[in-house]
Amino acid sequence: MSMSYIVTNDHVRLAYSDVGDGQTMIFLPGYSDIKETWYFQSKYFSENGYRIICLDWRSHGCSAHTAKNMKIMRLAADLHELITTLKLENVILIGHSMGASVIWAYVTIFGQTNVSKIITVDESPKLINDVGWQSGIKNLNWDNFIELAPLILQQPLTEQQMPATLKNIRNRFKTDHPFDADLGYGLLLDHMKQDWRTTVINITVPQLFVVGDKSPLWAGDYSNYCEKKNNINIFKTLIKNTGHFPQIEDAGRFNSEIDFFLKNT
């Protein structure tokens, strides 16, 4: 898988992989994760008629590590710069966890005219629970989110073991390019504070919510809320016996569900 780079307008070098030909699918990882997490998707979809681009966020993976502009909206701008620099059109956006939040930020800022379809993986549009919302992260509220935010990723997030092939790849990249939690802390808090419910409700392109049915994160079923609020454009699928990383834990089923969605919407 080839590695390429762009330099953003605030002078940060971002790494991405680019393989295959056809309609472009852009895969976006979650907080503290790396583009290699999409190994099985990159291989499958590039062999089935798509161009696959996987991006490392600023201060993640092989991209430049910096404290500069570590905000969700800036990551959305980085995605926009990737799309415009490569002159991509009619893209399919796939985001896991925080990557979904960046997609919703991108749509909020730049609109949907250049987006064909959206796929979000195990992510609620609002992470902090309050009186009117109980489908965020378990036990997380406005009174404790600063204290609990760093602890959320310390719990086991998967139901099944990661396949050895991907585990070895991820370990190699994470050893060579370790994540700096101190640099990322501001981004994590900014991510936690977002509320994308209005954006989700107003999306006019097909959007698929992929849910790990054993995900340990969520206090309630956010996908049902989203589907009811936008039942024309929102679809959902449950990947059984998977946690927060269904694309890794059951890549075969995950890829089949994505494939079906792309061909039938």
PDB file of C-alpha atoms in Angstrom:
ATOM      1  CA  MET A   1       0.000   0.000   0.000  1.00  0.00           C
ATOM      2  CA  SER A   2       1.619   3.251  -1.132  1.00  0.00           C
ATOM      3  CA  MET A   3       2.059   6.210   1.219  1.00  0.00           C
ATOM      4  CA  SER A   4       1.488   9.771   0.048  1.00  0.00           C
ATOM      5  CA  TYR A   5       1.282  13.171   1.712  1.00  0.00           C
ATOM      6  CA  ILE A   6      -0.427  16.533   1.450  1.00  0.00           C
ATOM      7  CA  VAL A   7       0.475  19.722   3.303  1.00  0.00           C
ATOM      8  CA  THR A   8      -2.478  21.662   4.694  1.00  0.00           C
ATOM      9  CA  ASN A   9      -2.934  25.419   4.531  1.00  0.00           C
ATOM     10  CA  ASP A  10      -1.743  25.651   8.142  1.00  0.00           C
ATOM     11  CA  HIS A  11       1.436  23.776   7.175  1.00  0.00           C
ATOM     12  CA  VAL A  12       0.785  20.326   8.650  1.00  0.00           C
ATOM     13  CA  ARG A  13       1.835  17.264   6.649  1.00  0.00           C
ATOM     14  CA  LEU A  14      -0.840  14.569   6.473  1.00  0.00           C
ATOM     15  CA  ALA A  15      -0.189  10.980   5.416  1.00  0.00           C
ATOM     16  CA  TYR A  16      -2.610   8.874   3.419  1.00  0.00           C
ATOM     17  CA  SER A  17      -2.626   5.607   1.499  1.00  0.00           C
ATOM     18  CA  ASP A  18      -4.112   5.361  -1.977  1.00  0.00           C
ATOM     19  CA  VAL A  19      -4.865   2.123  -3.798  1.00  0.00           C
ATOM     20  CA  GLY A  20      -7.227   0.917  -6.515  1.00  0.00           C
ATOM     21  CA  ASP A  21      -9.302   2.558  -9.224  1.00  0.00           C
ATOM     22  CA  GLY A  22     -12.949   3.550  -9.448  1.00  0.00           C
ATOM     23  CA  GLN A  23     -15.264   5.581  -7.246  1.00  0.00           C
ATOM     24  CA  THR A  24     -13.343   6.885  -4.248  1.00  0.00           C
ATOM     25  CA  MET A  25     -13.989   5.620  -0.739  1.00  0.00           C
ATOM     26  CA  ILE A  26     -12.268   7.640   2.007  1.00  0.00           C
ATOM     27  CA  PHE A  27     -11.754   5.732   5.252  1.00  0.00           C
ATOM     28  CA  LEU A  28     -11.309   7.768   8.432  1.00  0.00           C
ATOM     29  CA  PRO A  29     -10.099   6.259  11.734  1.00  0.00           C
ATOM     30  CA  GLY A  30     -11.105   7.146  15.258  1.00  0.00           C
ATOM     31  CA  TYR A  31      -9.302   9.071  17.968  1.00  0.00           C
ATOM     32  CA  SER A  32      -5.744   7.772  18.595  1.00  0.00           C
ATOM     33  CA  ASP A  33      -6.149   5.194  15.813  1.00  0.00           C
ATOM     34  CA  ILE A  34      -4.321   4.896  12.498  1.00  0.00           C
ATOM     35  CA  LYS A  35      -5.245   4.435   8.854  1.00  0.00           C
ATOM     36  CA  GLU A  36      -3.976   0.833   8.920  1.00  0.00           C
ATOM     37  CA  THR A  37      -7.038  -0.108  10.959  1.00  0.00           C
ATOM     38  CA  TRP A  38      -8.830  -0.275   7.585  1.00  0.00           C
ATOM     39  CA  TYR A  39      -6.494  -2.966   6.220  1.00  0.00           C
ATOM     40  CA  PHE A  40      -9.232  -5.512   5.476  1.00  0.00           C
ATOM     41  CA  GLN A  41     -11.530  -2.895   3.931  1.00  0.00           C
ATOM     42  CA  SER A  42      -8.742  -1.435   1.794  1.00  0.00           C
ATOM     43  CA  LYS A  43      -7.892  -4.846   0.406  1.00  0.00           C
ATOM     44  CA  TYR A  44     -11.484  -5.954  -0.194  1.00  0.00           C
ATOM     45  CA  PHE A  45     -12.901  -2.817  -1.785  1.00  0.00           C
ATOM     46  CA  SER A  46      -9.823  -2.002  -3.895  1.00  0.00           C
ATOM     47  CA  GLU A  47     -10.188  -5.483  -5.387  1.00  0.00           C
ATOM     48  CA  ASN A  48     -13.868  -4.828  -6.078  1.00  0.00           C
ATOM     49  CA  GLY A  49     -13.775  -1.705  -8.201  1.00  0.00           C
ATOM     50  CA  TYR A  50     -13.101   1.180  -5.798  1.00  0.00           C
ATOM     51  CA  ARG A  51     -10.282   3.620  -5.185  1.00  0.00           C
ATOM     52  CA  ILE A  52      -9.432   3.441  -1.475  1.00  0.00           C
ATOM     53  CA  ILE A  53      -7.902   6.345   0.431  1.00  0.00           C
ATOM     54  CA  CYS A  54      -7.138   5.991   4.147  1.00  0.00           C
ATOM     55  CA  LEU A  55      -6.096   9.115   6.059  1.00  0.00           C
ATOM     56  CA  ASP A  56      -4.027   9.622   9.195  1.00  0.00           C
ATOM     57  CA  TRP A  57      -5.281  12.632  11.160  1.00  0.00           C
ATOM     58  CA  ARG A  58      -2.825  15.297  12.264  1.00  0.00           C
ATOM     59  CA  SER A  59      -0.884  14.018  15.298  1.00  0.00           C
ATOM     60  CA  HIS A  60      -1.910  10.462  14.396  1.00  0.00           C
ATOM     61  CA  GLY A  61       0.067   7.699  12.735  1.00  0.00           C
ATOM     62  CA  CYS A  62       2.415   8.801   9.958  1.00  0.00           C
ATOM     63  CA  SER A  63       1.098  12.373   9.815  1.00  0.00           C
ATOM     64  CA  ALA A  64       2.980  15.233  11.469  1.00  0.00           C
ATOM     65  CA  HIS A  65       2.629  15.296  15.237  1.00  0.00           C
ATOM     66  CA  THR A  66       1.681  18.775  16.370  1.00  0.00           C
ATOM     67  CA  ALA A  67      -0.452  20.614  18.907  1.00  0.00           C
ATOM     68  CA  LYS A  68      -1.609  22.995  16.170  1.00  0.00           C
ATOM     69  CA  ASN A  69      -5.378  23.334  15.621  1.00  0.00           C
ATOM     70  CA  MET A  70      -6.403  20.079  17.261  1.00  0.00           C
ATOM     71  CA  LYS A  71     -10.139  20.563  16.774  1.00  0.00           C
ATOM     72  CA  ILE A  72     -12.831  18.517  15.045  1.00  0.00           C
ATOM     73  CA  MET A  73     -13.644  21.379  12.675  1.00  0.00           C
ATOM     74  CA  ARG A  74      -9.969  21.590  11.653  1.00  0.00           C
ATOM     75  CA  LEU A  75      -9.915  17.861  10.945  1.00  0.00           C
ATOM     76  CA  ALA A  76     -12.966  18.401   8.737  1.00  0.00           C
ATOM     77  CA  ALA A  77     -11.014  21.113   6.919  1.00  0.00           C
ATOM     78  CA  ASP A  78      -8.114  18.668   6.535  1.00  0.00           C
ATOM     79  CA  LEU A  79     -10.503  16.186   4.926  1.00  0.00           C
ATOM     80  CA  HIS A  80     -11.749  18.928   2.616  1.00  0.00           C
ATOM     81  CA  GLU A  81      -8.180  19.788   1.616  1.00  0.00           C
ATOM     82  CA  LEU A  82      -7.481  16.134   0.847  1.00  0.00           C
ATOM     83  CA  ILE A  83     -10.562  15.958  -1.371  1.00  0.00           C
ATOM     84  CA  THR A  84      -9.825  19.204  -3.203  1.00  0.00           C
ATOM     85  CA  THR A  85      -6.084  18.594  -3.568  1.00  0.00           C
ATOM     86  CA  LEU A  86      -6.702  15.199  -5.155  1.00  0.00           C
ATOM     87  CA  LYS A  87      -9.636  16.594  -7.174  1.00  0.00           C
ATOM     88  CA  LEU A  88     -11.966  13.887  -5.897  1.00  0.00           C
ATOM     89  CA  GLU A  89     -15.646  13.825  -6.822  1.00  0.00           C
ATOM     90  CA  ASN A  90     -18.704  11.912  -5.648  1.00  0.00           C
ATOM     91  CA  VAL A  91     -16.830  10.426  -2.701  1.00  0.00           C
ATOM     92  CA  ILE A  92     -18.044   7.809  -0.235  1.00  0.00           C
ATOM     93  CA  LEU A  93     -17.064   8.751   3.325  1.00  0.00           C
ATOM     94  CA  ILE A  94     -16.552   6.055   5.965  1.00  0.00           C
ATOM     95  CA  GLY A  95     -15.702   7.079   9.523  1.00  0.00           C
ATOM     96  CA  HIS A  96     -15.173   5.002  12.638  1.00  0.00           C
ATOM     97  CA  SER A  97     -15.803   6.546  16.062  1.00  0.00           C
ATOM     98  CA  MET A  98     -14.339  10.080  15.978  1.00  0.00           C
ATOM     99  CA  GLY A  99     -13.997   9.683  12.205  1.00  0.00           C
ATOM    100  CA  ALA A 100     -17.801   9.787  12.048  1.00  0.00           C
ATOM    101  CA  SER A 101     -17.788  13.044  13.986  1.00  0.00           C
ATOM    102  CA  VAL A 102     -15.388  14.516  11.437  1.00  0.00           C
ATOM    103  CA  ILE A 103     -17.698  13.467   8.600  1.00  0.00           C
ATOM    104  CA  TRP A 104     -20.622  15.246  10.243  1.00  0.00           C
ATOM    105  CA  ALA A 105     -18.430  18.311  10.759  1.00  0.00           C
ATOM    106  CA  TYR A 106     -17.393  18.170   7.096  1.00  0.00           C
ATOM    107  CA  VAL A 107     -21.023  18.031   5.963  1.00  0.00           C
ATOM    108  CA  THR A 108     -21.897  20.904   8.301  1.00  0.00           C
ATOM    109  CA  ILE A 109     -19.164  23.146   6.871  1.00  0.00           C
ATOM    110  CA  PHE A 110     -18.815  22.078   3.243  1.00  0.00           C
ATOM    111  CA  GLY A 111     -22.174  20.515   2.424  1.00  0.00           C
ATOM    112  CA  GLN A 112     -23.036  17.265   0.675  1.00  0.00           C
ATOM    113  CA  THR A 113     -22.744  18.152  -3.008  1.00  0.00           C
ATOM    114  CA  ASN A 114     -19.498  16.189  -3.417  1.00  0.00           C
ATOM    115  CA  VAL A 115     -20.578  13.286  -1.191  1.00  0.00           C
ATOM    116  CA  SER A 116     -22.244  10.181  -2.617  1.00  0.00           C
ATOM    117  CA  LYS A 117     -22.853   8.197   0.581  1.00  0.00           C
ATOM    118  CA  ILE A 118     -21.875   8.226   4.250  1.00  0.00           C
ATOM    119  CA  ILE A 119     -21.067   5.300   6.520  1.00  0.00           C
ATOM    120  CA  THR A 120     -20.495   5.815  10.236  1.00  0.00           C
ATOM    121  CA  VAL A 121     -19.222   3.045  12.476  1.00  0.00           C
ATOM    122  CA  ASP A 122     -20.223   2.664  16.134  1.00  0.00           C
ATOM    123  CA  GLU A 123     -20.618   6.353  16.889  1.00  0.00           C
ATOM    124  CA  SER A 124     -23.404   8.379  18.474  1.00  0.00           C
ATOM    125  CA  PRO A 125     -24.028  11.905  17.158  1.00  0.00           C
ATOM    126  CA  LYS A 126     -23.879  13.178  20.750  1.00  0.00           C
ATOM    127  CA  LEU A 127     -21.494  11.677  23.288  1.00  0.00           C
ATOM    128  CA  ILE A 128     -22.429  13.539  26.461  1.00  0.00           C
ATOM    129  CA  ASN A 129     -25.672  12.548  28.159  1.00  0.00           C
ATOM    130  CA  ASP A 130     -28.066  15.108  29.598  1.00  0.00           C
ATOM    131  CA  VAL A 131     -31.707  15.408  30.611  1.00  0.00           C
ATOM    132  CA  GLY A 132     -32.897  15.170  27.005  1.00  0.00           C
ATOM    133  CA  TRP A 133     -30.381  12.639  25.692  1.00  0.00           C
ATOM    134  CA  GLN A 134     -29.408   9.250  27.113  1.00  0.00           C
ATOM    135  CA  SER A 135     -27.746   7.640  24.083  1.00  0.00           C
ATOM    136  CA  GLY A 136     -24.234   8.935  24.604  1.00  0.00           C
ATOM    137  CA  ILE A 137     -21.290   7.220  26.272  1.00  0.00           C
ATOM    138  CA  LYS A 138     -22.245   5.290  29.398  1.00  0.00           C
ATOM    139  CA  ASN A 139     -22.052   7.359  32.598  1.00  0.00           C
ATOM    140  CA  LEU A 140     -20.718  10.417  30.748  1.00  0.00           C
ATOM    141  CA  ASN A 141     -22.312  13.785  31.504  1.00  0.00           C
ATOM    142  CA  TRP A 142     -21.396  17.454  31.560  1.00  0.00           C
ATOM    143  CA  ASP A 143     -20.269  17.237  35.182  1.00  0.00           C
ATOM    144  CA  ASN A 144     -17.723  14.465  34.705  1.00  0.00           C
ATOM    145  CA  PHE A 145     -16.672  14.367  31.037  1.00  0.00           C
ATOM    146  CA  ILE A 146     -13.326  16.139  31.575  1.00  0.00           C
ATOM    147  CA  GLU A 147     -12.437  13.641  34.289  1.00  0.00           C
ATOM    148  CA  LEU A 148     -13.721  10.544  32.483  1.00  0.00           C
ATOM    149  CA  ALA A 149     -12.648  11.341  28.910  1.00  0.00           C
ATOM    150  CA  PRO A 150      -9.082   9.947  29.206  1.00  0.00           C
ATOM    151  CA  LEU A 151     -10.366   6.785  30.915  1.00  0.00           C
ATOM    152  CA  ILE A 152     -12.841   5.755  28.225  1.00  0.00           C
ATOM    153  CA  LEU A 153     -10.198   4.314  25.915  1.00  0.00           C
ATOM    154  CA  GLN A 154      -8.584   2.355  28.750  1.00  0.00           C
ATOM    155  CA  GLN A 155     -11.473  -0.111  28.953  1.00  0.00           C
ATOM    156  CA  PRO A 156     -11.690  -3.160  26.657  1.00  0.00           C
ATOM    157  CA  LEU A 157     -13.470  -1.982  23.508  1.00  0.00           C
ATOM    158  CA  THR A 158     -13.686  -5.199  21.502  1.00  0.00           C
ATOM    159  CA  GLU A 159     -15.751  -8.352  21.892  1.00  0.00           C
ATOM    160  CA  GLN A 160     -13.529 -10.494  19.659  1.00  0.00           C
ATOM    161  CA  GLN A 161      -9.762 -10.697  19.342  1.00  0.00           C
ATOM    162  CA  MET A 162      -8.057  -8.760  16.590  1.00  0.00           C
ATOM    163  CA  PRO A 163      -6.796 -10.994  13.753  1.00  0.00           C
ATOM    164  CA  ALA A 164      -3.050 -11.587  14.015  1.00  0.00           C
ATOM    165  CA  THR A 165      -2.349 -10.148  10.559  1.00  0.00           C
ATOM    166  CA  LEU A 166      -3.830  -6.775  11.412  1.00  0.00           C
ATOM    167  CA  LYS A 167      -2.505  -6.818  14.963  1.00  0.00           C
ATOM    168  CA  ASN A 168       1.047  -7.150  13.651  1.00  0.00           C
ATOM    169  CA  ILE A 169       0.561  -4.347  11.127  1.00  0.00           C
ATOM    170  CA  ARG A 170      -0.968  -1.991  13.698  1.00  0.00           C
ATOM    171  CA  ASN A 171       1.710  -2.772  16.281  1.00  0.00           C
ATOM    172  CA  ARG A 172       4.459  -2.005  13.796  1.00  0.00           C
ATOM    173  CA  PHE A 173       3.010   1.359  12.790  1.00  0.00           C
ATOM    174  CA  LYS A 174       2.084   2.316  16.350  1.00  0.00           C
ATOM    175  CA  THR A 175       5.603   1.460  17.527  1.00  0.00           C
ATOM    176  CA  ASP A 176       7.187   3.553  14.778  1.00  0.00           C
ATOM    177  CA  HIS A 177       4.657   6.396  15.176  1.00  0.00           C
ATOM    178  CA  PRO A 178       3.354   6.334  18.770  1.00  0.00           C
ATOM    179  CA  PHE A 179       0.319   8.397  19.673  1.00  0.00           C
ATOM    180  CA  ASP A 180       0.945  11.287  22.081  1.00  0.00           C
ATOM    181  CA  ALA A 181      -2.046  11.483  24.416  1.00  0.00           C
ATOM    182  CA  ASP A 182      -0.936  14.877  25.707  1.00  0.00           C
ATOM    183  CA  LEU A 183      -1.027  16.333  22.187  1.00  0.00           C
ATOM    184  CA  GLY A 184      -4.375  14.688  21.557  1.00  0.00           C
ATOM    185  CA  TYR A 185      -6.122  15.602  24.805  1.00  0.00           C
ATOM    186  CA  GLY A 186      -7.591  18.868  23.529  1.00  0.00           C
ATOM    187  CA  LEU A 187      -8.952  17.092  20.452  1.00  0.00           C
ATOM    188  CA  LEU A 188     -10.535  14.420  22.632  1.00  0.00           C
ATOM    189  CA  LEU A 189     -12.351  17.013  24.736  1.00  0.00           C
ATOM    190  CA  ASP A 190     -13.449  18.940  21.648  1.00  0.00           C
ATOM    191  CA  HIS A 191     -14.765  15.703  20.152  1.00  0.00           C
ATOM    192  CA  MET A 192     -16.682  14.886  23.326  1.00  0.00           C
ATOM    193  CA  LYS A 193     -18.496  18.227  23.346  1.00  0.00           C
ATOM    194  CA  GLN A 194     -19.980  17.998  19.848  1.00  0.00           C
ATOM    195  CA  ASP A 195     -23.659  17.494  19.057  1.00  0.00           C
ATOM    196  CA  TRP A 196     -24.326  16.437  15.458  1.00  0.00           C
ATOM    197  CA  ARG A 197     -27.998  15.482  15.784  1.00  0.00           C
ATOM    198  CA  THR A 198     -29.243  18.373  13.650  1.00  0.00           C
ATOM    199  CA  THR A 199     -26.668  17.576  10.970  1.00  0.00           C
ATOM    200  CA  VAL A 200     -27.626  13.896  10.920  1.00  0.00           C
ATOM    201  CA  ILE A 201     -31.320  14.705  10.658  1.00  0.00           C
ATOM    202  CA  ASN A 202     -30.722  16.988   7.665  1.00  0.00           C
ATOM    203  CA  ILE A 203     -28.426  14.735   5.652  1.00  0.00           C
ATOM    204  CA  THR A 204     -29.895  14.137   2.193  1.00  0.00           C
ATOM    205  CA  VAL A 205     -27.564  11.407   0.907  1.00  0.00           C
ATOM    206  CA  PRO A 206     -27.828   7.770   2.003  1.00  0.00           C
ATOM    207  CA  GLN A 207     -26.179   7.224   5.385  1.00  0.00           C
ATOM    208  CA  LEU A 208     -25.534   3.864   7.023  1.00  0.00           C
ATOM    209  CA  PHE A 209     -25.074   3.485  10.775  1.00  0.00           C
ATOM    210  CA  VAL A 210     -22.996   0.384  11.536  1.00  0.00           C
ATOM    211  CA  VAL A 211     -23.387  -0.729  15.147  1.00  0.00           C
ATOM    212  CA  GLY A 212     -21.397  -3.293  17.114  1.00  0.00           C
ATOM    213  CA  ASP A 213     -24.086  -5.082  19.107  1.00  0.00           C
ATOM    214  CA  LYS A 214     -21.694  -5.724  22.026  1.00  0.00           C
ATOM    215  CA  SER A 215     -20.093  -2.284  21.987  1.00  0.00           C
ATOM    216  CA  PRO A 216     -19.343  -1.304  25.603  1.00  0.00           C
ATOM    217  CA  LEU A 217     -19.623   2.427  25.009  1.00  0.00           C
ATOM    218  CA  TRP A 218     -23.253   3.386  24.585  1.00  0.00           C
ATOM    219  CA  ALA A 219     -25.934   4.105  27.152  1.00  0.00           C
ATOM    220  CA  GLY A 220     -28.762   3.860  24.604  1.00  0.00           C
ATOM    221  CA  ASP A 221     -29.555   3.066  20.972  1.00  0.00           C
ATOM    222  CA  TYR A 222     -28.632   6.273  19.155  1.00  0.00           C
ATOM    223  CA  SER A 223     -29.142   4.597  15.769  1.00  0.00           C
ATOM    224  CA  ASN A 224     -32.872   4.114  16.360  1.00  0.00           C
ATOM    225  CA  TYR A 225     -33.229   7.813  17.163  1.00  0.00           C
ATOM    226  CA  CYS A 226     -31.376   8.807  13.989  1.00  0.00           C
ATOM    227  CA  GLU A 227     -33.322   6.370  11.818  1.00  0.00           C
ATOM    228  CA  LYS A 228     -36.660   7.641  13.118  1.00  0.00           C
ATOM    229  CA  LYS A 229     -35.680  11.286  12.612  1.00  0.00           C
ATOM    230  CA  ASN A 230     -34.475  10.746   9.031  1.00  0.00           C
ATOM    231  CA  ASN A 231     -36.103   7.537   7.851  1.00  0.00           C
ATOM    232  CA  ILE A 232     -35.708   8.361   4.154  1.00  0.00           C
ATOM    233  CA  ASN A 233     -31.919   8.591   4.068  1.00  0.00           C
ATOM    234  CA  ILE A 234     -30.690   6.757   7.179  1.00  0.00           C
ATOM    235  CA  PHE A 235     -30.147   3.014   7.315  1.00  0.00           C
ATOM    236  CA  LYS A 236     -28.672   0.873  10.083  1.00  0.00           C
ATOM    237  CA  THR A 237     -27.079  -2.522  10.445  1.00  0.00           C
ATOM    238  CA  LEU A 238     -26.067  -4.445  13.538  1.00  0.00           C
ATOM    239  CA  ILE A 239     -22.894  -6.544  13.413  1.00  0.00           C
ATOM    240  CA  LYS A 240     -23.482  -9.335  15.915  1.00  0.00           C
ATOM    241  CA  ASN A 241     -20.884 -10.308  18.513  1.00  0.00           C
ATOM    242  CA  THR A 242     -18.697  -7.279  17.871  1.00  0.00           C
ATOM    243  CA  GLY A 243     -17.699  -4.379  20.069  1.00  0.00           C
ATOM    244  CA  HIS A 244     -16.516  -0.912  19.104  1.00  0.00           C
ATOM    245  CA  PHE A 245     -14.429  -2.145  16.124  1.00  0.00           C
ATOM    246  CA  PRO A 246     -16.769  -4.242  13.942  1.00  0.00           C
ATOM    247  CA  GLN A 247     -14.614  -3.517  10.874  1.00  0.00           C
ATOM    248  CA  ILE A 248     -11.801  -5.440  12.585  1.00  0.00           C
ATOM    249  CA  GLU A 249     -13.678  -7.956  14.720  1.00  0.00           C
ATOM    250  CA  ASP A 250     -15.786  -9.339  11.855  1.00  0.00           C
ATOM    251  CA  ALA A 251     -14.329  -7.842   8.699  1.00  0.00           C
ATOM    252  CA  GLY A 252     -16.117 -10.296   6.423  1.00  0.00           C
ATOM    253  CA  ARG A 253     -19.584  -9.455   7.697  1.00  0.00           C
ATOM    254  CA  PHE A 254     -18.729  -5.764   7.890  1.00  0.00           C
ATOM    255  CA  ASN A 255     -17.528  -5.657   4.287  1.00  0.00           C
ATOM    256  CA  SER A 256     -20.612  -7.540   3.101  1.00  0.00           C
ATOM    257  CA  GLU A 257     -22.935  -5.086   4.841  1.00  0.00           C
ATOM    258  CA  ILE A 258     -21.090  -2.110   3.344  1.00  0.00           C
ATOM    259  CA  ASP A 259     -21.107  -3.725  -0.084  1.00  0.00           C
ATOM    260  CA  PHE A 260     -24.863  -4.327   0.124  1.00  0.00           C
ATOM    261  CA  PHE A 261     -25.498  -0.732   1.196  1.00  0.00           C
ATOM    262  CA  LEU A 262     -23.398   0.697  -1.637  1.00  0.00           C
ATOM    263  CA  LYS A 263     -25.123  -1.429  -4.273  1.00  0.00           C
ATOM    264  CA  ASN A 264     -28.686  -0.949  -3.031  1.00  0.00           C
ATOM    265  CA  THR A 265     -28.991   2.737  -2.118  1.00  0.00           C
TER     266      THR A 265
END
